[in-house]
CSV table of C-alpha atoms in Angstrom, one decimal:
chain,number,residue,atom,x,y,z
A,1,UNK,CA,79.3,117.0,114.1
A,2,UNK,CA,79.2,120.0,116.3
A,3,UNK,CA,80.3,117.6,119.1
A,4,UNK,CA,83.1,116.3,117.1
A,5,UNK,CA,84.6,119.8,116.6
A,6,UNK,CA,83.9,120.8,120.2
A,7,UNK,CA,86.3,117.6,121.1
A,8,UNK,CA,88.9,118.6,119.0
A,9,UNK,CA,88.9,122.1,120.3
A,10,UNK,CA,88.7,120.9,123.9
A,11,UNK,CA,91.4,118.1,123.2
A,12,UNK,CA,93.5,121.3,122.1
A,13,UNK,CA,92.9,123.2,125.0
A,14,UNK,CA,94.0,120.2,127.0
A,15,UNK,CA,97.3,120.0,125.2
A,16,UNK,CA,97.9,123.5,125.5
A,17,UNK,CA,97.4,123.4,129.2
A,18,UNK,CA,99.4,120.4,129.3
A,19,UNK,CA,102.3,122.0,127.8
A,20,UNK,CA,101.9,124.8,130.3
A,21,UNK,CA,102.0,122.1,133.3
A,22,UNK,CA,98.5,123.2,134.2
A,23,UNK,CA,97.1,119.6,134.5
A,24,UNK,CA,96.8,118.2,137.7
A,25,UNK,CA,99.1,114.8,137.1
A,26,UNK,CA,96.9,112.5,139.3
A,27,UNK,CA,94.1,113.3,136.8
A,28,UNK,CA,96.1,112.6,133.6
A,29,UNK,CA,95.2,108.7,133.3
A,30,UNK,CA,91.6,109.4,133.7
A,31,UNK,CA,91.3,112.4,131.2
A,32,UNK,CA,93.2,110.5,128.6
A,33,UNK,CA,90.8,107.2,129.2
A,34,UNK,CA,87.8,109.5,129.0
A,35,UNK,CA,88.7,111.5,125.9
A,36,UNK,CA,89.7,108.3,123.9
A,37,UNK,CA,86.0,107.3,124.3
A,38,UNK,CA,84.2,108.7,121.3
A,39,UNK,CA,81.1,109.9,123.0
A,40,UNK,CA,82.9,111.8,125.7
A,41,UNK,CA,85.4,114.7,126.3
A,42,UNK,CA,86.5,116.4,129.4
A,43,UNK,CA,86.6,119.9,130.3
A,44,UNK,CA,88.0,121.9,133.7
A,45,UNK,CA,88.6,119.0,136.2
A,46,UNK,CA,90.3,118.7,139.6
A,47,UNK,CA,91.6,115.6,141.5
A,48,UNK,CA,90.6,117.2,144.8
A,49,UNK,CA,92.4,120.4,146.4
A,50,UNK,CA,93.2,121.9,149.8
A,51,UNK,CA,92.9,125.4,149.7
A,52,UNK,CA,93.3,128.7,152.0
A,53,UNK,CA,90.5,130.7,150.8
A,54,UNK,CA,90.0,134.6,152.0
A,55,UNK,CA,86.5,135.2,152.9
A,56,UNK,CA,85.7,139.0,151.9
A,57,UNK,CA,82.2,138.9,153.4
A,58,UNK,CA,80.7,139.9,150.3
A,59,UNK,CA,83.3,142.6,149.4
A,60,UNK,CA,84.1,140.8,145.9
A,61,UNK,CA,84.9,137.6,145.3
A,62,UNK,CA,86.7,135.2,148.0
A,63,UNK,CA,90.2,134.8,146.8
A,64,UNK,CA,92.4,131.7,147.2
A,65,UNK,CA,95.5,132.6,149.0
A,66,UNK,CA,97.1,128.9,148.8
A,67,UNK,CA,96.2,126.0,146.7
A,68,UNK,CA,97.5,122.4,146.6
A,69,UNK,CA,96.4,119.5,144.6
A,70,UNK,CA,98.1,117.1,146.6
A,71,UNK,CA,98.7,116.2,150.3
A,72,UNK,CA,100.0,118.9,152.5
A,73,UNK,CA,102.4,119.0,155.6
A,74,UNK,CA,101.5,121.3,158.4
A,75,UNK,CA,104.6,123.1,157.9
A,76,UNK,CA,103.6,124.0,154.5
A,77,UNK,CA,100.4,125.2,155.8
A,78,UNK,CA,101.5,127.3,158.4
A,79,UNK,CA,104.2,129.0,156.0
A,80,UNK,CA,101.3,129.9,153.8
A,81,UNK,CA,98.8,130.8,156.6
A,82,UNK,CA,101.4,133.0,158.2
A,83,UNK,CA,101.5,135.3,155.4
A,84,UNK,CA,97.8,135.6,155.2
A,85,UNK,CA,95.7,138.8,156.5
A,86,UNK,CA,92.2,139.0,157.2
A,87,UNK,CA,89.8,136.2,157.3
A,88,UNK,CA,90.9,132.9,156.0
A,89,UNK,CA,88.8,129.4,155.6
A,90,UNK,CA,90.8,126.2,155.4
A,91,UNK,CA,89.4,124.0,152.8
A,92,UNK,CA,89.6,120.3,151.3
A,93,UNK,CA,87.5,119.8,148.2
A,94,UNK,CA,86.6,116.5,146.5
A,95,UNK,CA,87.6,115.8,143.2
A,96,UNK,CA,85.5,117.2,140.4
A,97,UNK,CA,85.4,115.9,136.8
A,98,UNK,CA,83.6,118.0,133.8
A,99,UNK,CA,82.5,115.6,131.1
A,100,UNK,CA,80.9,116.7,127.9
A,101,UNK,CA,78.6,113.7,126.4
A,102,UNK,CA,77.4,113.4,122.8
A,103,UNK,CA,73.9,113.3,124.0
A,104,UNK,CA,71.6,112.7,127.4
A,105,UNK,CA,71.6,108.9,127.0
A,106,UNK,CA,75.4,109.1,126.7
A,107,UNK,CA,75.3,111.2,129.8
A,108,UNK,CA,73.1,109.1,131.6
A,109,UNK,CA,75.3,105.8,130.8
A,110,UNK,CA,78.4,107.5,132.4
A,111,UNK,CA,76.2,108.7,135.5
A,112,UNK,CA,75.4,105.6,136.6
A,113,UNK,CA,79.1,104.5,136.5
A,114,UNK,CA,80.0,107.7,138.4
A,115,UNK,CA,77.5,106.8,141.2
A,116,UNK,CA,78.8,103.3,141.4
A,117,UNK,CA,82.2,104.4,141.9
A,118,UNK,CA,81.3,106.4,145.0
A,119,UNK,CA,80.7,110.1,143.2
A,120,UNK,CA,77.5,110.4,144.9
A,121,UNK,CA,76.8,113.9,143.9
A,122,UNK,CA,77.2,113.3,140.1
A,123,UNK,CA,74.7,114.8,137.8
A,124,UNK,CA,74.0,116.3,134.8
A,125,UNK,CA,74.6,119.8,135.0
A,126,UNK,CA,72.9,121.2,131.9
A,127,UNK,CA,71.2,119.8,128.7
A,128,UNK,CA,71.6,122.1,125.9
A,129,UNK,CA,71.1,121.9,122.1
A,130,UNK,CA,74.9,122.2,121.7
A,131,UNK,CA,76.2,120.1,124.6
A,132,UNK,CA,75.3,117.9,127.7
A,133,UNK,CA,77.5,118.6,130.7
A,134,UNK,CA,77.9,116.1,133.5
A,135,UNK,CA,79.5,117.2,136.7
A,136,UNK,CA,81.2,114.4,138.6
A,137,UNK,CA,81.7,114.8,142.3
A,138,UNK,CA,81.4,113.4,145.6
A,139,UNK,CA,80.8,114.4,149.3
A,140,UNK,CA,84.1,114.3,151.0
A,141,UNK,CA,84.5,118.1,152.6
A,142,UNK,CA,86.2,119.9,155.1
A,143,UNK,CA,85.8,123.6,155.6
A,144,UNK,CA,86.4,125.6,158.6
A,145,UNK,CA,87.6,129.4,159.4
A,146,UNK,CA,91.3,129.2,160.5
A,147,UNK,CA,92.2,133.1,161.0
A,148,UNK,CA,90.5,136.2,161.8
A,149,UNK,CA,92.0,139.4,161.4
A,150,UNK,CA,95.4,137.5,160.6
A,151,UNK,CA,95.2,135.6,164.0
A,152,UNK,CA,95.2,131.8,163.9
A,153,UNK,CA,92.0,130.7,165.5
A,154,UNK,CA,93.1,126.7,166.1
A,155,UNK,CA,96.1,125.5,167.9
A,156,UNK,CA,98.7,123.4,166.1
A,157,UNK,CA,97.3,120.1,167.5
A,158,UNK,CA,94.2,120.6,166.2
A,159,UNK,CA,95.2,122.3,162.9
A,160,UNK,CA,97.6,119.0,162.5
A,161,UNK,CA,94.5,116.9,162.9
A,162,UNK,CA,92.8,118.8,160.2
A,163,UNK,CA,95.5,118.6,158.2
A,164,UNK,CA,95.8,114.9,158.6
A,165,UNK,CA,91.9,114.5,157.8
A,166,UNK,CA,92.2,116.5,154.5
A,167,UNK,CA,95.0,114.2,153.7
A,168,UNK,CA,93.0,111.1,154.5
A,169,UNK,CA,90.2,112.6,152.4
A,170,UNK,CA,92.4,113.5,149.5
A,171,UNK,CA,93.5,109.7,149.5
A,172,UNK,CA,89.7,108.6,149.3
A,173,UNK,CA,89.4,111.0,146.4
A,174,UNK,CA,92.4,109.4,144.4
A,175,UNK,CA,90.8,105.7,145.2
A,176,UNK,CA,87.4,106.7,143.9
A,177,UNK,CA,88.9,108.5,140.8
A,178,UNK,CA,90.8,105.0,140.3
A,179,UNK,CA,87.7,102.9,140.6
A,180,UNK,CA,86.1,105.5,138.0
A,181,UNK,CA,88.8,104.9,135.8
A,182,UNK,CA,88.4,101.4,136.1
A,183,UNK,CA,84.8,101.2,135.5
A,184,UNK,CA,85.2,103.6,132.3
A,185,UNK,CA,88.0,101.5,130.9
A,186,UNK,CA,85.1,98.5,130.6
A,187,UNK,CA,82.6,101.2,129.0
A,188,UNK,CA,81.8,100.4,125.1
B,1,UNK,CA,50.4,107.8,133.3
B,2,UNK,CA,53.3,106.2,135.3
B,3,UNK,CA,54.4,109.8,136.4
B,4,UNK,CA,51.0,111.0,137.3
B,5,UNK,CA,50.4,107.7,139.6
B,6,UNK,CA,54.1,108.0,141.3
B,7,UNK,CA,53.4,111.7,142.0
B,8,UNK,CA,49.8,110.5,143.6
B,9,UNK,CA,51.9,108.3,145.9
B,10,UNK,CA,54.6,110.5,146.5
B,11,UNK,CA,52.1,113.2,147.7
B,12,UNK,CA,50.4,110.6,150.0
B,13,UNK,CA,53.8,109.9,151.5
B,14,UNK,CA,54.4,113.6,152.0
B,15,UNK,CA,51.0,114.2,153.6
B,16,UNK,CA,51.8,111.3,155.9
B,17,UNK,CA,54.9,112.8,156.8
B,18,UNK,CA,53.2,116.4,157.6
B,19,UNK,CA,50.9,114.7,160.0
B,20,UNK,CA,53.8,113.0,161.6
B,21,UNK,CA,55.5,116.6,162.0
B,22,UNK,CA,58.4,115.1,160.1
B,23,UNK,CA,58.5,117.7,157.2
B,24,UNK,CA,60.9,120.6,157.6
B,25,UNK,CA,58.8,124.1,158.2
B,26,UNK,CA,61.0,126.1,156.2
B,27,UNK,CA,60.5,123.7,153.0
B,28,UNK,CA,56.9,123.3,153.3
B,29,UNK,CA,56.0,126.6,150.8
B,30,UNK,CA,58.3,125.8,148.2
B,31,UNK,CA,57.4,122.0,148.4
B,32,UNK,CA,53.6,122.9,147.9
B,33,UNK,CA,54.7,125.3,145.3
B,34,UNK,CA,56.8,122.6,143.1
B,35,UNK,CA,53.8,119.9,143.6
B,36,UNK,CA,51.3,122.2,142.3
B,37,UNK,CA,53.1,122.4,138.9
B,38,UNK,CA,51.8,119.4,136.8
B,39,UNK,CA,55.2,118.3,135.5
B,40,UNK,CA,57.0,118.0,138.7
B,41,UNK,CA,56.6,116.4,142.4
B,42,UNK,CA,59.2,116.4,145.2
B,43,UNK,CA,60.6,113.5,147.1
B,44,UNK,CA,63.1,113.7,150.4
B,45,UNK,CA,64.3,117.4,151.0
B,46,UNK,CA,65.9,119.5,153.5
B,47,UNK,CA,66.2,123.4,154.2
B,48,UNK,CA,69.7,123.0,155.3
B,49,UNK,CA,71.1,121.4,158.6
B,50,UNK,CA,73.5,121.3,161.5
B,51,UNK,CA,74.4,118.1,162.8
B,52,UNK,CA,76.9,116.4,165.1
B,53,UNK,CA,78.1,113.2,163.3
B,54,UNK,CA,79.9,110.4,164.9
B,55,UNK,CA,82.7,109.1,162.8
B,56,UNK,CA,83.3,105.4,163.1
B,57,UNK,CA,85.9,105.5,161.0
B,58,UNK,CA,84.7,102.8,158.6
B,59,UNK,CA,83.3,100.6,161.3
B,60,UNK,CA,79.7,100.8,160.2
B,61,UNK,CA,78.2,103.8,159.0
B,62,UNK,CA,78.7,107.3,160.5
B,63,UNK,CA,75.9,108.1,162.8
B,64,UNK,CA,74.0,111.4,163.4
B,65,UNK,CA,74.0,112.2,167.3
B,66,UNK,CA,72.2,115.6,167.0
B,67,UNK,CA,70.4,117.3,164.1
B,68,UNK,CA,68.9,120.7,163.8
B,69,UNK,CA,66.9,121.9,160.8
B,70,UNK,CA,67.4,125.4,162.2
B,71,UNK,CA,69.8,128.0,163.6
B,72,UNK,CA,71.4,126.6,167.1
B,73,UNK,CA,73.0,128.5,169.6
B,74,UNK,CA,76.2,127.6,171.4
B,75,UNK,CA,74.5,126.3,174.4
B,76,UNK,CA,72.5,123.8,172.6
B,77,UNK,CA,75.4,122.7,170.7
B,78,UNK,CA,77.7,122.1,174.0
B,79,UNK,CA,74.4,120.3,175.7
B,80,UNK,CA,74.6,117.7,172.8
B,81,UNK,CA,78.2,117.5,172.5
B,82,UNK,CA,78.9,116.7,176.2
B,83,UNK,CA,76.6,113.8,175.8
B,84,UNK,CA,78.7,112.3,172.7
B,85,UNK,CA,81.7,109.9,173.1
B,86,UNK,CA,84.0,109.2,170.3
B,87,UNK,CA,85.1,111.1,167.4
B,88,UNK,CA,82.4,113.8,166.5
B,89,UNK,CA,82.4,116.0,163.2
B,90,UNK,CA,80.4,119.4,163.5
B,91,UNK,CA,78.7,119.8,160.0
B,92,UNK,CA,76.4,122.5,158.1
B,93,UNK,CA,75.1,121.1,155.2
B,94,UNK,CA,73.1,123.2,152.7
B,95,UNK,CA,69.6,122.8,151.4
B,96,UNK,CA,68.7,119.8,149.3
B,97,UNK,CA,65.7,119.5,147.2
B,98,UNK,CA,64.8,116.4,145.3
B,99,UNK,CA,62.5,116.5,142.3
B,100,UNK,CA,61.2,114.3,139.8
B,101,UNK,CA,60.4,115.6,136.7
B,102,UNK,CA,57.9,114.3,133.9
B,103,UNK,CA,60.4,114.1,131.5
B,104,UNK,CA,64.2,115.2,130.7
B,105,UNK,CA,62.9,118.6,129.0
B,106,UNK,CA,61.0,119.2,132.0
B,107,UNK,CA,63.9,118.6,134.3
B,108,UNK,CA,66.5,120.7,132.0
B,109,UNK,CA,64.0,123.6,132.3
B,110,UNK,CA,64.0,123.4,136.1
B,111,UNK,CA,67.9,122.9,136.4
B,112,UNK,CA,68.3,126.4,134.5
B,113,UNK,CA,65.9,128.0,137.2
B,114,UNK,CA,67.8,126.4,140.2
B,115,UNK,CA,71.3,127.6,138.9
B,116,UNK,CA,69.8,131.0,138.4
B,117,UNK,CA,68.7,131.0,142.2
B,118,UNK,CA,72.3,130.2,143.4
B,119,UNK,CA,72.0,126.1,143.5
B,120,UNK,CA,75.2,126.1,142.0
B,121,UNK,CA,75.5,121.9,142.3
B,122,UNK,CA,71.9,121.4,140.7
B,123,UNK,CA,71.9,118.6,138.8
B,124,UNK,CA,69.8,115.5,136.9
B,125,UNK,CA,70.8,112.8,139.2
B,126,UNK,CA,69.1,110.0,137.0
B,127,UNK,CA,67.4,109.7,133.8
B,128,UNK,CA,65.4,106.4,133.8
B,129,UNK,CA,62.4,105.3,131.7
B,130,UNK,CA,60.3,105.2,134.9
B,131,UNK,CA,61.6,109.1,136.4
B,132,UNK,CA,63.6,111.6,136.1
B,133,UNK,CA,65.4,112.9,139.4
B,134,UNK,CA,66.9,116.2,140.0
B,135,UNK,CA,68.9,117.0,142.9
B,136,UNK,CA,69.0,120.6,143.8
B,137,UNK,CA,71.8,121.7,146.0
B,138,UNK,CA,74.6,124.4,146.5
B,139,UNK,CA,78.0,124.8,147.8
B,140,UNK,CA,77.8,126.2,151.2
B,141,UNK,CA,79.5,124.0,153.9
B,142,UNK,CA,81.0,123.8,157.3
B,143,UNK,CA,82.6,120.4,158.0
B,144,UNK,CA,85.3,119.8,160.9
B,145,UNK,CA,86.2,117.2,163.8
B,146,UNK,CA,85.0,118.8,167.0
B,147,UNK,CA,85.8,116.0,169.4
B,148,UNK,CA,87.8,113.0,169.5
B,149,UNK,CA,87.6,110.3,172.4
B,150,UNK,CA,84.8,112.3,173.7
B,151,UNK,CA,87.3,115.3,174.4
B,152,UNK,CA,86.4,118.8,172.9
B,153,UNK,CA,89.0,120.0,170.6
B,154,UNK,CA,88.0,123.5,169.9
B,155,UNK,CA,87.8,126.3,172.6
B,156,UNK,CA,84.4,127.6,173.3
B,157,UNK,CA,85.3,131.1,171.4
B,158,UNK,CA,86.2,129.2,168.3
B,159,UNK,CA,83.0,127.0,168.5
B,160,UNK,CA,81.2,130.0,169.0
B,161,UNK,CA,82.5,131.5,166.0
B,162,UNK,CA,81.8,128.1,163.9
B,163,UNK,CA,78.0,128.3,165.3
B,164,UNK,CA,77.8,131.9,164.0
B,165,UNK,CA,79.1,130.8,160.4
B,166,UNK,CA,76.7,127.7,160.2
B,167,UNK,CA,73.8,130.1,161.2
B,168,UNK,CA,74.7,132.7,158.6
B,169,UNK,CA,75.2,129.9,156.2
B,170,UNK,CA,72.0,128.7,157.1
B,171,UNK,CA,70.3,132.0,156.7
B,172,UNK,CA,71.9,132.1,152.9
B,173,UNK,CA,70.3,128.6,152.2
B,174,UNK,CA,66.9,129.9,153.1
B,175,UNK,CA,67.5,133.0,151.2
B,176,UNK,CA,68.1,131.0,147.9
B,177,UNK,CA,65.1,128.7,148.7
B,178,UNK,CA,63.2,131.9,148.8
B,179,UNK,CA,64.9,133.0,145.5
B,180,UNK,CA,64.0,129.2,144.1
B,181,UNK,CA,60.5,129.6,145.0
B,182,UNK,CA,60.0,133.2,143.6
B,183,UNK,CA,61.4,131.6,140.1
B,184,UNK,CA,59.4,128.8,140.3
B,185,UNK,CA,56.0,130.3,141.0
B,186,UNK,CA,56.6,132.2,137.6
B,187,UNK,CA,57.2,128.9,135.8
B,188,UNK,CA,54.8,127.8,133.4
């Protein structure tokens, strides 16, 4: 009963986020699919993202200066990068899906499917009496410092290559999400 | 009983690897500590690593061309990099510890401790009748392409910065491992 109430609350939150256009379009079909299954519901998730992150070197939290849940162009990146001071890291991070399961058995069942779909780092993040939380993610990453004191450290040719690699990995992420959706649709 | 036999086999394997000097020195105290606990044993683990990885673009598996389980110097890196052809990625990957727990409850207990020690991506990787496997890892990463067709794409100054960042992250990894060891030593 606790699970059912939590799921209702989570779906209400998701609806509110959708109204605010705060849900990643590429993820909607998968989230809908998971939430239709009686033993699961989703919480915060992302289809993969490219970010420019300010590294504050321990002085407070690192700060996201620009964020895209889509492929980017070199121009878009440079436009944002030129506005940034300090020390900036370029990051591509793979999709991450958080799913609450009714119990550890149901979590385990979804975990097997997630690994099969290529989400090598999928795991049960916590088992508590009130909820079992799965974190589904993979290994694709790009992460490097690109500015120091506001000066761009990487020439345009290399930056263009980094952008192309990030976009390619973003596509791999979407492909894995599709594979996961396909497998979940066949789950009883 | 199955767990006890598996643990005995795993400890024999670890002992054999130690004799072959195939166990990461920085990890030995933590592995010993975990293996002394009756409800856990370790399998393949790593204290963090810096690698040069050949990207074969889908033609077979990517191939490790050089690997260090320690901090590196720019000279060491360049020495190996100059030997590589093709497309090479520089990677720093955070520590990863695999632990088998007697049951899901014991796994869950260790998971809480791992998160507290800063291993944000720690999770239960699989729950099977014969074993429950935990994967303990964190989020620190560096990952970027550094050569294409054997040509180095990044100037020495930037490469030197990348090496310094990787070494700093390697230190963070060791610090988290110490924190984890301290917490595990207090575990009943």
